[in-house]
Coordinates of C-alpha atoms and ligand atoms in Angstrom, one line a residue:
M1 CA 94.5 108.7 104.7
C2 CA 90.7 108.7 104.7
G3 CA 89.0 109.6 108.0
I4 CA 85.6 108.6 109.4
V5 CA 83.6 110.4 112.1
G6 CA 80.0 109.3 113.2
Y7 CA 77.8 110.8 115.7
I8 CA 74.6 110.0 117.5
G9 CA 73.3 112.0 120.4
G10 CA 71.6 115.3 121.6
K11 CA 73.5 117.8 119.3
Q12 CA 73.0 118.8 115.8
A13 CA 75.0 115.8 114.2
S14 CA 76.2 117.9 111.0
T15 CA 78.0 120.3 113.3
V16 CA 79.8 117.5 115.2
L17 CA 80.7 115.8 112.0
L18 CA 82.3 118.8 110.4
E19 CA 84.4 119.5 113.4
G20 CA 85.3 115.9 113.6
L21 CA 86.4 116.0 110.0
R22 CA 88.5 119.0 110.6
R23 CA 90.5 117.3 113.3
L24 CA 90.9 114.4 110.8
E25 CA 92.3 116.7 108.0
Y26 CA 95.9 115.8 108.8
R27 CA 95.5 112.4 107.7
G28 CA 95.4 113.7 104.1
Y29 CA 92.4 113.8 101.9
D30 CA 91.0 115.2 98.6
S31 CA 87.2 115.3 99.0
A32 CA 84.8 115.1 101.9
G33 CA 81.0 114.3 102.7
A34 CA 78.6 113.7 105.3
T35 CA 75.1 112.2 105.7
V36 CA 72.6 113.1 108.3
L37 CA 69.3 111.5 109.2
D38 CA 66.7 114.3 108.9
P39 CA 63.9 114.6 111.5
D40 CA 61.5 113.5 108.8
G41 CA 63.4 110.2 108.5
T42 CA 65.1 110.6 105.2
L43 CA 68.9 110.7 104.7
H44 CA 70.4 114.0 103.6
T45 CA 73.8 113.6 101.9
I46 CA 76.3 116.5 100.8
R47 CA 79.6 115.8 99.1
R48 CA 82.3 117.9 97.7
A49 CA 85.6 117.5 95.8
G50 CA 88.5 119.4 97.5
K51 CA 89.1 120.5 100.9
L52 CA 86.6 120.8 103.9
D53 CA 85.9 124.5 103.3
A54 CA 83.8 123.4 100.2
L55 CA 81.7 120.9 102.1
E56 CA 81.2 123.4 105.0
A57 CA 80.0 126.0 102.6
A58 CA 77.7 123.5 101.1
V59 CA 76.1 122.5 104.6
G60 CA 75.7 126.2 105.3
R61 CA 76.1 128.0 108.5
A62 CA 72.8 126.8 110.1
G63 CA 73.8 123.2 109.6
L64 CA 71.7 120.3 108.7
P65 CA 68.8 119.3 111.0
G66 CA 69.3 115.9 112.5
L67 CA 70.8 114.1 115.5
C68 CA 72.5 111.1 113.8
G69 CA 75.0 110.9 110.9
I70 CA 78.4 110.0 109.4
G71 CA 81.1 111.9 107.7
H72 CA 84.2 111.1 105.7
T73 CA 87.4 112.6 104.1
R74 CA 88.5 110.7 101.0
W75 CA 92.1 110.0 99.9
A76 CA 91.4 108.8 96.4
T77 CA 92.6 105.2 95.6
H78 CA 90.0 104.0 93.2
G79 CA 88.8 106.8 90.8
P80 CA 89.8 110.4 90.8
P81 CA 88.9 112.7 93.8
T82 CA 85.7 113.9 92.3
E83 CA 82.2 114.7 94.1
V84 CA 80.7 111.5 92.6
N85 CA 83.6 109.5 94.1
A86 CA 83.3 111.0 97.6
H87 CA 81.9 109.3 100.5
P88 CA 79.2 108.6 101.8
H89 CA 78.0 106.3 99.1
L90 CA 74.3 105.6 98.9
S91 CA 72.2 102.6 98.1
T92 CA 70.1 103.0 94.8
D93 CA 67.1 104.1 96.6
G94 CA 69.1 106.4 98.9
T95 CA 67.9 104.6 102.1
I96 CA 71.4 103.5 103.1
A97 CA 74.6 105.6 103.5
L98 CA 78.0 104.2 104.0
V99 CA 81.6 105.6 104.5
H100 CA 84.7 103.5 104.2
N101 CA 88.3 103.4 104.9
G102 CA 90.6 100.8 103.2
I103 CA 90.4 98.8 100.1
I104 CA 87.9 96.2 99.1
E105 CA 90.1 93.7 97.1
N106 CA 87.3 91.7 95.5
A107 CA 85.4 94.9 94.3
G108 CA 85.8 94.2 90.6
V109 CA 84.2 90.5 91.1
L110 CA 81.3 91.9 93.3
R111 CA 80.7 94.9 91.0
Q112 CA 80.3 92.6 88.0
K113 CA 77.9 90.3 89.9
L114 CA 75.9 93.3 91.2
E115 CA 75.8 94.9 87.8
A116 CA 74.5 91.6 86.2
E117 CA 71.7 91.7 88.7
G118 CA 70.7 95.1 87.5
V119 CA 72.5 97.6 90.1
Q120 CA 73.7 100.7 88.3
F121 CA 76.9 102.1 89.9
R122 CA 77.3 105.8 90.2
S123 CA 81.0 105.9 91.1
D124 CA 84.5 104.3 90.2
T125 CA 85.0 103.4 93.8
D126 CA 85.5 100.0 95.3
T127 CA 83.4 101.2 98.5
E128 CA 80.0 101.5 96.4
V129 CA 79.9 97.6 96.1
V130 CA 79.5 97.4 99.9
V131 CA 76.5 99.8 100.1
H132 CA 74.7 97.8 97.4
L133 CA 75.5 94.6 98.9
I134 CA 74.0 95.7 102.3
D135 CA 70.9 96.7 100.2
R136 CA 70.5 93.4 98.5
L137 CA 71.3 91.1 101.4
W138 CA 69.0 93.0 104.1
P139 CA 67.1 90.2 105.4
Q140 CA 63.2 90.3 105.6
G141 CA 62.4 91.8 108.9
G142 CA 66.0 92.2 109.8
A143 CA 68.0 95.1 111.4
L144 CA 70.7 97.2 109.7
E145 CA 73.4 95.3 111.5
D146 CA 72.2 91.9 109.9
A147 CA 72.6 93.3 106.5
V148 CA 75.9 94.9 107.3
V149 CA 77.1 91.3 108.6
A150 CA 75.7 89.6 105.6
A151 CA 77.5 91.9 103.2
L152 CA 80.8 91.8 105.1
D153 CA 80.8 88.1 104.8
Q154 CA 81.2 88.5 100.9
V155 CA 83.9 91.2 101.1
I156 CA 87.6 90.5 100.9
G157 CA 89.9 93.4 101.9
A158 CA 90.4 96.0 104.4
Y159 CA 87.7 98.2 105.9
G160 CA 86.6 100.4 108.7
I161 CA 83.1 101.4 107.8
A162 CA 80.1 103.1 109.5
V163 CA 76.8 102.9 108.0
V164 CA 73.3 104.5 108.7
S165 CA 69.9 103.8 107.1
S166 CA 66.5 105.4 107.0
R167 CA 65.2 101.9 107.0
D168 CA 66.4 101.4 110.6
P169 CA 66.9 105.1 111.8
N170 CA 68.7 106.3 114.8
K171 CA 71.5 103.8 114.6
I172 CA 75.0 103.6 113.3
V173 CA 76.7 100.2 112.6
A174 CA 80.5 100.4 112.4
A175 CA 82.7 97.7 111.5
R176 CA 86.5 97.0 111.3
Q177 CA 88.9 94.7 109.6
G178 CA 92.2 95.9 108.7
S179 CA 91.5 99.6 109.0
P180 CA 91.3 101.2 112.6
L181 CA 88.1 102.4 114.0
L182 CA 87.0 103.3 117.6
L183 CA 83.9 104.4 119.6
G184 CA 83.8 107.5 121.6
I185 CA 81.7 107.2 124.8
G186 CA 80.3 110.5 125.7
S187 CA 78.1 111.6 128.4
N188 CA 74.3 111.9 128.2
G189 CA 74.0 108.9 125.9
E190 CA 76.2 110.8 123.2
L191 CA 78.2 108.1 121.0
L192 CA 80.8 108.8 118.4
V193 CA 82.8 106.7 115.9
G194 CA 86.2 107.7 114.7
S195 CA 89.1 106.5 112.6
D196 CA 91.2 107.7 115.3
A197 CA 90.8 109.5 118.6
A198 CA 91.1 113.1 117.2
A199 CA 87.7 112.6 115.5
V200 CA 86.2 112.3 119.0
V201 CA 88.4 113.9 121.6
A202 CA 86.5 117.1 121.6
H203 CA 83.5 115.2 123.0
T204 CA 85.1 112.5 125.2
R205 CA 88.3 110.8 126.1
D206 CA 86.7 107.4 126.7
V207 CA 87.1 105.2 123.7
V208 CA 86.7 101.6 122.8
Y209 CA 89.1 100.3 120.1
L210 CA 87.4 97.9 117.9
D211 CA 89.3 94.7 117.2
E212 CA 89.9 93.1 113.9
G213 CA 86.5 91.5 112.9
D214 CA 84.6 93.5 115.3
Y215 CA 81.5 95.4 114.6
A216 CA 79.4 97.7 116.8
V217 CA 75.8 98.9 117.1
L218 CA 75.3 102.4 118.3
T219 CA 71.7 103.8 119.2
P220 CA 70.4 106.4 121.6
D221 CA 70.1 103.7 124.1
G222 CA 73.8 102.8 124.1
Y223 CA 76.3 100.7 122.2
R224 CA 76.8 96.9 121.7
T225 CA 80.1 95.3 120.4
F226 CA 80.2 92.0 118.5
H227 CA 82.8 90.1 116.6
L228 CA 81.7 88.9 113.2
R229 CA 82.3 85.2 113.9
Q230 CA 82.3 85.0 117.7
G231 CA 79.0 87.2 118.5
P232 CA 78.7 89.5 121.3
V233 CA 82.0 90.5 122.9
R234 CA 83.0 93.2 125.6
R235 CA 85.9 95.6 124.7
Q236 CA 87.5 97.7 127.5
V237 CA 87.0 101.5 127.5
H238 CA 90.3 103.2 127.5
E239 CA 91.1 106.8 128.4
V240 CA 92.8 109.0 125.8
T241 CA 95.8 110.5 127.7
W242 CA 96.1 113.6 125.7
D243 CA 93.7 116.4 125.4
L244 CA 92.4 118.8 122.6
A245 CA 95.4 121.3 123.1
A246 CA 97.6 118.3 121.7
I247 CA 95.9 118.6 118.4
E248 CA 95.7 122.4 118.0
K249 CA 98.3 124.8 116.7
G250 CA 98.8 126.6 120.1
G251 CA 100.0 130.0 118.5
F252 CA 102.3 128.3 115.9
E253 CA 101.6 129.0 112.4
H254 CA 101.8 125.4 111.3
F255 CA 101.5 121.9 113.1
M256 CA 104.8 121.1 111.8
L257 CA 106.6 124.0 113.4
K258 CA 104.9 123.3 116.6
E259 CA 105.9 119.8 116.5
I260 CA 109.6 120.7 115.8
F261 CA 109.3 123.0 118.8
E262 CA 108.0 120.3 121.0
Q263 CA 111.1 118.2 120.6
P264 CA 112.7 119.2 123.9
Q265 CA 109.5 117.9 125.6
T266 CA 109.0 114.8 123.5
L267 CA 112.6 113.8 124.1
R268 CA 112.2 114.2 127.9
D269 CA 109.0 112.3 127.6
V270 CA 110.5 109.2 125.8
T271 CA 113.1 108.9 128.5
R272 CA 110.9 109.7 131.3
G273 CA 111.3 107.0 134.2
R274 CA 113.3 104.9 132.0
L275 CA 116.9 106.0 132.5
L276 CA 118.9 104.3 135.5
E277 CA 121.8 106.7 136.3
E278 CA 123.7 104.6 138.7
E279 CA 123.5 101.3 136.7
G280 CA 124.1 103.1 133.5
A281 CA 121.3 101.2 132.1
A282 CA 117.6 101.6 130.8
R283 CA 114.2 100.4 132.3
L284 CA 111.7 99.6 129.8
G285 CA 108.4 98.5 131.4
G286 CA 106.9 97.7 127.9
I287 CA 109.6 94.8 127.4
T288 CA 107.7 92.1 128.8
V289 CA 109.6 89.2 127.4
A290 CA 111.8 87.3 129.8
D291 CA 115.8 88.3 129.9
H292 CA 116.6 84.7 128.9
D293 CA 114.5 84.9 125.6
L294 CA 115.8 88.2 124.8
L295 CA 119.5 87.1 125.4
S296 CA 119.1 84.2 123.1
V297 CA 118.3 86.5 120.1
E298 CA 120.9 85.9 117.3
R299 CA 119.8 88.5 114.8
I300 CA 117.6 91.6 114.6
I301 CA 115.7 92.7 111.7
I302 CA 114.1 96.2 111.9
T303 CA 111.3 96.9 109.3
A304 CA 109.3 100.2 108.8
C305 CA 108.4 102.6 106.0
G306 CA 109.5 106.3 105.2
T307 CA 110.7 108.3 108.1
S308 CA 110.4 105.3 110.4
W309 CA 112.5 103.3 108.1
H310 CA 115.1 106.0 108.4
S311 CA 115.1 105.9 112.2
A312 CA 115.3 102.0 111.8
L313 CA 118.5 102.6 109.9
I314 CA 120.0 104.6 112.7
G315 CA 118.9 101.9 115.1
E316 CA 120.9 99.3 112.9
Y317 CA 124.1 101.3 113.6
M318 CA 123.3 101.5 117.1
L319 CA 122.3 97.9 117.8
E320 CA 125.4 96.5 116.1
E321 CA 127.7 98.9 117.9
I322 CA 126.1 98.4 121.4
T323 CA 124.8 95.0 121.5
R324 CA 127.1 93.3 118.7
I325 CA 123.9 91.5 117.3
P326 CA 123.8 91.3 113.6
T327 CA 121.0 93.7 112.7
K328 CA 119.3 94.4 109.3
V329 CA 117.0 96.9 108.1
E330 CA 114.2 96.0 105.5
Y331 CA 111.5 98.2 103.9
A332 CA 108.1 96.8 105.3
S333 CA 106.8 96.6 101.7
E334 CA 109.7 94.4 100.6
F335 CA 110.1 92.3 103.6
R336 CA 106.3 91.2 103.4
Y337 CA 106.8 89.6 100.0
K338 CA 110.3 88.3 100.3
N339 CA 111.3 85.0 101.8
P340 CA 113.1 86.4 104.6
V341 CA 115.3 84.4 106.8
V342 CA 113.4 84.6 110.1
D343 CA 113.2 82.1 113.0
E344 CA 112.5 81.9 116.8
R345 CA 116.0 83.4 117.4
T346 CA 115.2 86.5 115.3
L347 CA 113.8 89.5 116.9
V348 CA 111.8 91.7 114.5
I349 CA 111.3 95.3 115.4
V350 CA 108.6 97.3 113.8
V351 CA 108.8 101.0 113.9
S352 CA 105.8 103.1 113.2
Q353 CA 104.4 106.4 114.2
S354 CA 100.8 105.7 113.5
G355 CA 101.0 102.1 114.1
E356 CA 98.6 101.6 111.2
T357 CA 100.8 101.5 108.1
A358 CA 99.6 98.7 106.2
D359 CA 102.9 97.4 104.8
T360 CA 104.4 97.5 108.2
L361 CA 101.3 95.6 109.8
A362 CA 101.8 93.1 107.0
A363 CA 105.5 92.7 107.8
L364 CA 104.8 92.3 111.4
R365 CA 102.2 89.5 110.8
E366 CA 104.6 87.7 108.3
A367 CA 107.3 87.8 110.9
K368 CA 105.0 86.3 113.5
R369 CA 103.9 83.6 111.0
R370 CA 107.5 82.7 110.8
G371 CA 107.9 82.3 114.5
A372 CA 109.9 85.5 115.2
T373 CA 109.3 87.5 118.3
V374 CA 108.0 91.0 117.4
M375 CA 108.7 94.1 119.2
G376 CA 107.0 97.5 118.4
I377 CA 108.3 101.0 118.6
V378 CA 105.2 102.8 118.2
N379 CA 103.7 106.3 119.0
V380 CA 99.9 105.9 118.8
V381 CA 98.7 104.1 121.9
G382 CA 96.2 101.2 121.1
S383 CA 97.1 101.3 117.4
S384 CA 96.9 97.9 115.3
I385 CA 100.6 97.4 115.5
A386 CA 100.9 98.3 119.1
R387 CA 98.2 95.7 119.8
E388 CA 99.8 92.9 117.5
T389 CA 103.4 93.2 118.5
D390 CA 104.5 90.8 121.4
F391 CA 105.9 93.8 123.4
G392 CA 107.2 97.2 122.8
V393 CA 108.1 100.6 123.7
Y394 CA 105.8 103.5 123.3
L395 CA 107.2 107.0 122.2
H396 CA 104.7 109.1 124.3
A397 CA 105.4 112.0 121.8
G398 CA 101.7 112.9 121.7
P399 CA 99.5 113.2 118.5
E400 CA 101.7 114.2 115.5
I401 CA 99.4 116.1 113.1
G402 CA 101.8 117.6 110.6
V403 CA 102.0 115.0 107.7
A404 CA 105.8 115.3 107.7
S405 CA 107.1 113.4 110.7
T406 CA 109.4 115.3 113.0
K407 CA 109.0 114.8 116.7
A408 CA 108.1 111.1 116.2
F409 CA 111.3 110.6 114.3
T410 CA 113.6 111.9 117.1
S411 CA 111.5 109.9 119.7
Q412 CA 112.0 106.8 117.5
V413 CA 115.8 107.4 117.4
A414 CA 115.8 107.9 121.1
A415 CA 113.7 104.8 121.7
L416 CA 116.1 102.7 119.6
A417 CA 118.9 104.1 121.6
L418 CA 117.1 103.2 124.8
F419 CA 116.5 99.7 123.7
S420 CA 120.2 99.3 122.6
L421 CA 121.2 100.3 126.1
Y422 CA 118.7 98.2 127.6
L423 CA 119.9 95.2 125.6
G424 CA 123.6 96.3 125.7
R425 CA 123.8 96.4 129.4
R426 CA 122.5 92.8 129.4
R427 CA 125.2 91.8 127.2
D428 CA 128.7 93.4 126.9
L429 CA 128.1 97.2 127.4
S430 CA 130.2 98.4 130.3
I431 CA 128.8 100.3 133.0
L432 CA 130.7 103.3 132.2
E433 CA 129.8 103.4 128.7
G434 CA 126.2 103.1 129.8
R435 CA 126.4 106.0 132.2
R436 CA 128.0 108.0 129.4
L437 CA 124.9 107.5 127.4
V438 CA 122.5 108.0 130.1
K439 CA 124.1 111.3 130.7
A440 CA 123.9 112.2 127.0
F441 CA 120.1 111.3 127.2
Q442 CA 119.7 113.7 130.2
E443 CA 121.5 116.6 128.3
L444 CA 119.6 116.0 125.2
P445 CA 116.3 118.3 125.7
G446 CA 118.5 121.2 126.9
Q447 CA 120.7 120.9 123.7
V448 CA 117.7 120.5 121.3
T449 CA 116.3 123.9 123.1
E450 CA 119.7 125.5 121.9
I451 CA 119.4 124.2 118.4
L452 CA 115.8 125.8 118.2
K453 CA 117.3 129.2 118.9
L454 CA 118.9 128.9 115.3
N455 CA 115.4 129.3 113.8
D456 CA 115.7 132.5 112.5
G457 CA 119.1 132.0 111.1
I458 CA 117.7 128.9 109.3
R459 CA 114.9 131.1 107.9
R460 CA 117.5 133.3 106.4
L461 CA 119.5 130.5 104.8
A462 CA 116.0 129.1 103.5
E463 CA 115.7 132.4 101.7
L464 CA 119.0 132.0 99.8
Y465 CA 118.0 128.6 98.7
R466 CA 114.1 128.6 98.3
D467 CA 114.4 128.5 94.7
A468 CA 117.0 125.7 94.2
P469 CA 115.6 122.8 92.0
N470 CA 117.7 120.3 93.5
F471 CA 119.4 119.4 96.8
L472 CA 121.8 116.8 98.0
Y473 CA 122.2 115.6 101.6
L474 CA 125.4 113.8 102.5
G475 CA 126.5 112.1 105.8
R476 CA 128.3 108.9 106.9
G477 CA 127.7 106.5 109.7
Y478 CA 124.9 107.6 111.9
Q479 CA 124.6 110.6 109.8
F480 CA 123.8 108.8 106.7
P481 CA 120.3 107.9 107.7
A482 CA 120.0 111.4 109.0
A483 CA 120.9 112.8 105.6
L484 CA 118.2 110.5 104.0
E485 CA 115.7 111.9 106.5
G486 CA 116.7 115.5 105.8
A487 CA 116.3 114.9 101.9
L488 CA 112.8 113.4 102.7
K489 CA 111.7 116.2 104.8
L490 CA 112.6 118.7 102.0
K491 CA 111.0 116.7 99.2
E492 CA 107.8 116.1 101.2
V493 CA 106.9 119.6 102.1
S494 CA 108.7 121.8 99.5
Y495 CA 108.5 119.5 96.5
I496 CA 112.1 120.3 95.7
H497 CA 113.9 117.2 94.3
A498 CA 116.4 116.2 97.0
E499 CA 118.7 113.0 97.5
G500 CA 120.3 111.6 100.5
Y501 CA 123.7 109.6 99.9
P502 CA 126.3 108.2 102.2
A503 CA 128.9 110.9 101.7
A504 CA 131.6 108.7 100.2
E505 CA 129.2 107.4 97.6
M506 CA 128.9 110.7 96.0
K507 CA 132.0 110.2 93.8
H508 CA 130.3 107.1 92.4
G509 CA 127.6 108.9 90.7
P510 CA 126.0 112.0 92.3
I511 CA 129.1 114.0 91.8
A512 CA 127.9 114.6 88.2
L513 CA 125.1 116.6 89.3
I514 CA 127.4 119.2 91.2
D515 CA 127.9 122.6 89.9
E516 CA 127.5 126.2 91.3
K517 CA 123.8 125.9 91.6
M518 CA 123.7 122.7 93.7
P519 CA 123.3 123.0 97.5
V520 CA 124.9 120.3 99.3
V521 CA 124.0 119.8 102.8
F522 CA 126.8 117.9 104.9
L523 CA 126.2 116.4 108.3
A524 CA 129.7 116.8 109.5
P525 CA 129.8 116.6 113.3
H526 CA 133.2 115.8 114.9
D527 CA 132.8 112.0 114.8
G528 CA 134.8 109.0 113.9
V529 CA 134.5 109.8 110.1
Y530 CA 134.7 113.5 110.2
H531 CA 138.0 113.7 108.5
K532 CA 136.7 111.5 105.7
V533 CA 133.7 113.8 105.4
V534 CA 135.9 116.9 105.1
S535 CA 137.7 115.2 102.0
N536 CA 133.9 114.8 100.4
I537 CA 133.4 118.6 101.3
E538 CA 136.6 119.5 99.5
E539 CA 135.3 117.4 96.4
V540 CA 132.2 119.4 96.3
K541 CA 133.9 122.8 96.7
A542 CA 136.2 121.8 93.9
R543 CA 133.4 121.8 91.8
R544 CA 131.8 125.1 93.0
G545 CA 128.9 123.3 94.8
Q546 CA 127.3 125.5 97.6
V547 CA 128.1 123.6 100.9
I548 CA 125.8 123.9 104.0
A549 CA 127.4 122.1 106.9
V550 CA 125.9 120.9 110.1
V551 CA 128.8 120.7 112.4
N552 CA 129.5 120.8 116.1
D553 CA 132.6 122.1 118.0
G554 CA 136.2 121.6 117.0
V555 CA 135.7 122.0 113.3
E556 CA 137.5 125.2 112.6
E557 CA 139.5 123.9 109.6
L558 CA 136.3 123.8 107.8
Q559 CA 136.4 127.7 107.5
G560 CA 136.9 128.7 103.9
K561 CA 135.4 125.3 102.7
V562 CA 131.9 125.7 103.7
D563 CA 129.4 128.6 102.7
H564 CA 127.0 128.2 105.6
F565 CA 127.5 126.5 109.1
I566 CA 124.9 125.3 111.2
R567 CA 126.3 124.4 114.7
V568 CA 124.8 121.8 117.0
P569 CA 126.1 120.8 120.6
E570 CA 128.3 117.8 121.2
T571 CA 126.8 114.6 122.4
H572 CA 127.2 110.8 122.4
P573 CA 127.4 109.6 118.8
V574 CA 124.6 107.6 119.2
L575 CA 122.2 110.5 119.8
L576 CA 124.0 112.9 117.4
P577 CA 121.6 112.2 114.5
I578 CA 118.7 113.6 116.6
L579 CA 120.8 116.9 117.0
T580 CA 121.7 117.2 113.4
S581 CA 118.2 116.3 112.2
I582 CA 116.5 119.1 113.9
P583 CA 118.1 121.9 111.9
L584 CA 117.2 120.0 108.7
Q585 CA 113.6 119.8 109.7
L586 CA 113.7 123.6 110.1
L587 CA 115.5 124.2 106.8
A588 CA 112.6 122.0 105.1
Y589 CA 109.9 123.9 106.9
H590 CA 110.9 127.4 106.1
I591 CA 111.9 126.6 102.5
A592 CA 108.3 125.1 102.0
V593 CA 106.6 128.2 103.7
L594 CA 108.6 130.5 101.5
R595 CA 107.5 128.6 98.4
G596 CA 104.0 128.9 99.6
C597 CA 103.5 125.0 100.1
D598 CA 100.8 123.6 102.5
V599 CA 103.4 122.1 104.8
D600 CA 100.9 120.4 107.1
Q601 CA 99.1 118.7 104.3
P602 CA 101.5 118.3 101.6
R603 CA 100.0 117.4 98.2
N604 CA 99.3 113.6 97.7
L605 CA 100.6 112.6 101.1
A606 CA 98.6 111.0 103.8
K607 CA 99.8 110.8 107.4
S608 CA 99.1 107.1 107.8
V609 CA 99.4 105.0 104.8
T610 CA 96.7 102.3 105.4
V611 CA 96.7 100.8 102.0
E612 CA 99.3 98.7 100.3
Ligands
AGP1 C1 107.0 110.9 107.2 O1 107.4 112.3 106.9 C2 106.2 110.5 106.2 N1 104.9 111.2 105.8 C3 106.1 108.8 106.0 O2 107.3 108.7 105.3 C4 105.9 107.9 107.2 O3 107.0 108.1 108.0 C5 105.7 106.6 106.8 O4 104.5 106.6 105.9 C6 105.5 105.6 107.7 O5 104.5 106.1 108.7 P1 104.5 105.4 110.1 O6 105.6 105.7 110.9 O7 103.2 105.9 110.7 O8 104.4 103.8 110.1

C-alpha cells in the first residue's frame, strides 16, 4: 500500500526521495509526491496523480535543491487518486508538510471540528486533518515534535507519518501506530525514514524499527526515539540481511518471473539447518515455547488472508494428517469479528508474507486477548506480526517485490510442513515417516529446477489460452488449496475470471459453465484421490471442456482425456502442492504478459494490505 520515505543528510534530498519511492513502487500506488526544504527555508512540494514517471518529470532532471525532505506513494482509500489527494499534505500557510500511511478513523469528526474553526480543506483525504491539527496545536515556542505529539493525542486510527516544517527546519519527525515505519542510520550523519527497508537499503543496512506508539526526531545532529506515553526510549539497531540485488530484477523481465525462478533457492533457504536426517525430524530455533506447552495444545487455528490463506489451508491438511490435532483455517478478516472458540489450549498460527496485513494483525491480537498462544509464519523480519507473535518460523525467502505472491507461498507451505514434522515427531509420527519427509524436503529444490525447465512449453500453452474469458481450477485434498491459489494468481495478474474448486464439487454447480471454450486446469498428481479426479476429468471432457492437467508419473491412462499435460516430479504428498503450484504461477505470468498486463503491479492491488 502507501509508501513513505524521508531523508536528511548531505545529498540532494529529492534524488534520494525519488529513488526510495521507486523501490517502494512494488507496494502498489496510484499517485505520488515529495516535499523538500529549500535552501531559502521554504517548503517546495510537487505531487502528481499516476505513476512515478509523472512526478519525476515534474521534479525535472536537475532535482530540487535542499537536503531534507519527505516523499510518498499513495494507494487511495479516502478520495480518488488525484493530484490534490496525493501526499504530502500541507498546512494552510504551507509551512508544514506531512505524509501518512494508514487510516485516521476519527477523521470525519476532526474535520468537522477544524472546519467549524475556519480551516478550509483542500483534499478528500483523512490525512489532511493531521497536518491542520499539528498547525493548530503547535505550542508557543515549542518544537515540531511537540506539535506532532499534541496532534497525535487526538487521532484515533492507524498511522505511520513523517513531517517536516519550515518553522522548525532541518528536522523530520516520524511516528508510528499500526503502520510500519523504520529509520535508516547511514554514515556521515545521513538519516532516512522508510515504511519498509526497501526504501533505505540503497543507503544503509542499519535500521531501527519503530515500535507501536513510538516517534523519532531526526536532525543533522542525529536521531532520538521516544514513546508517545513513556517518553525517551532506546530502540536497537538491526542489520538488514539482504542487499540491493534482492530488490532488483537481475536480468529478468519482471520481478514475478525472477521470484518464480528463485524458488529452488528459497526452498533450500527455508529448510537450511532445520532438517534432522537421522532423527527424521525438524529443528526450529524460532519455536521458543516449551515442549510441554506445545504438547498440551488441543486445537489449532490458522488465520491469514489471500495467498497466505491458501497456504494455511494446505497446512490444515498437513497438521491434521501428521499431528492428529484438530485444525481449522479462518480468514483473518472474519476471525477478528467472530466470537471464536479460543482458549489457552488453542495454538493460533498466523501466516503472512509481509507481516503487516491489517486483518491478520488484528486477528493475532484478538487471539492473544483470548489467551491463545500465537505462532507466526512470516517472511519480513522485524515486521509487526513477527514481533507480536509469541514465537515463530521465518521463511527467509528474501524480499518479495512482485505483488502476486509466488516464492513466499511455496516457502509458507514448506514452513507449515516443517512445523508439522516438528510437532508430529513429538507426537505420533514414526521415525520412518519422518525420514521420508526429510528426504522429500532435500530433493525439493532440484525438482523445482526441473519444473522451471517447462517454462517455454508453458509459455506456448499460455498463447493458446490468453483470450479465454474464464478458467476453472480443480483439485482434491492437498491439491484443492493449490487450485484456489492457481486461480488467484491468474485473476490477480491477467484479470481473467478464474475460480478454484474442490474437483468433486464441480458437479454441484460449476459444471454448468463448461463448454468447448472453458479451460479447466486439473491438479491430478498420482495421490490418494487420483482415480476420483480422473472421473472428474471425464465429466469435463464429456462436456467438451479444454483440459490442462498437472500430473506426475504413472498417469498414462489419462492419454486421450487431457488436452495438455504438465508433468511434475513425484514427491511426498505433503510437499506435492509446492510442485504443482509452480507451473500454475508460470501459466498466470505468461498469460498476463501476453495480454499486456502490468504483472508486477496489477491494477488496484497492493503488496501489503495495511488497511481493513
Ligand atoms: C498474493 O498474491 C496477494 N497479493 C494477497 O492475496 C496476499 O497474499 C494477502 O494480501 C496477504 O498478504 P500477507 O501474506 O502479506 O499477509
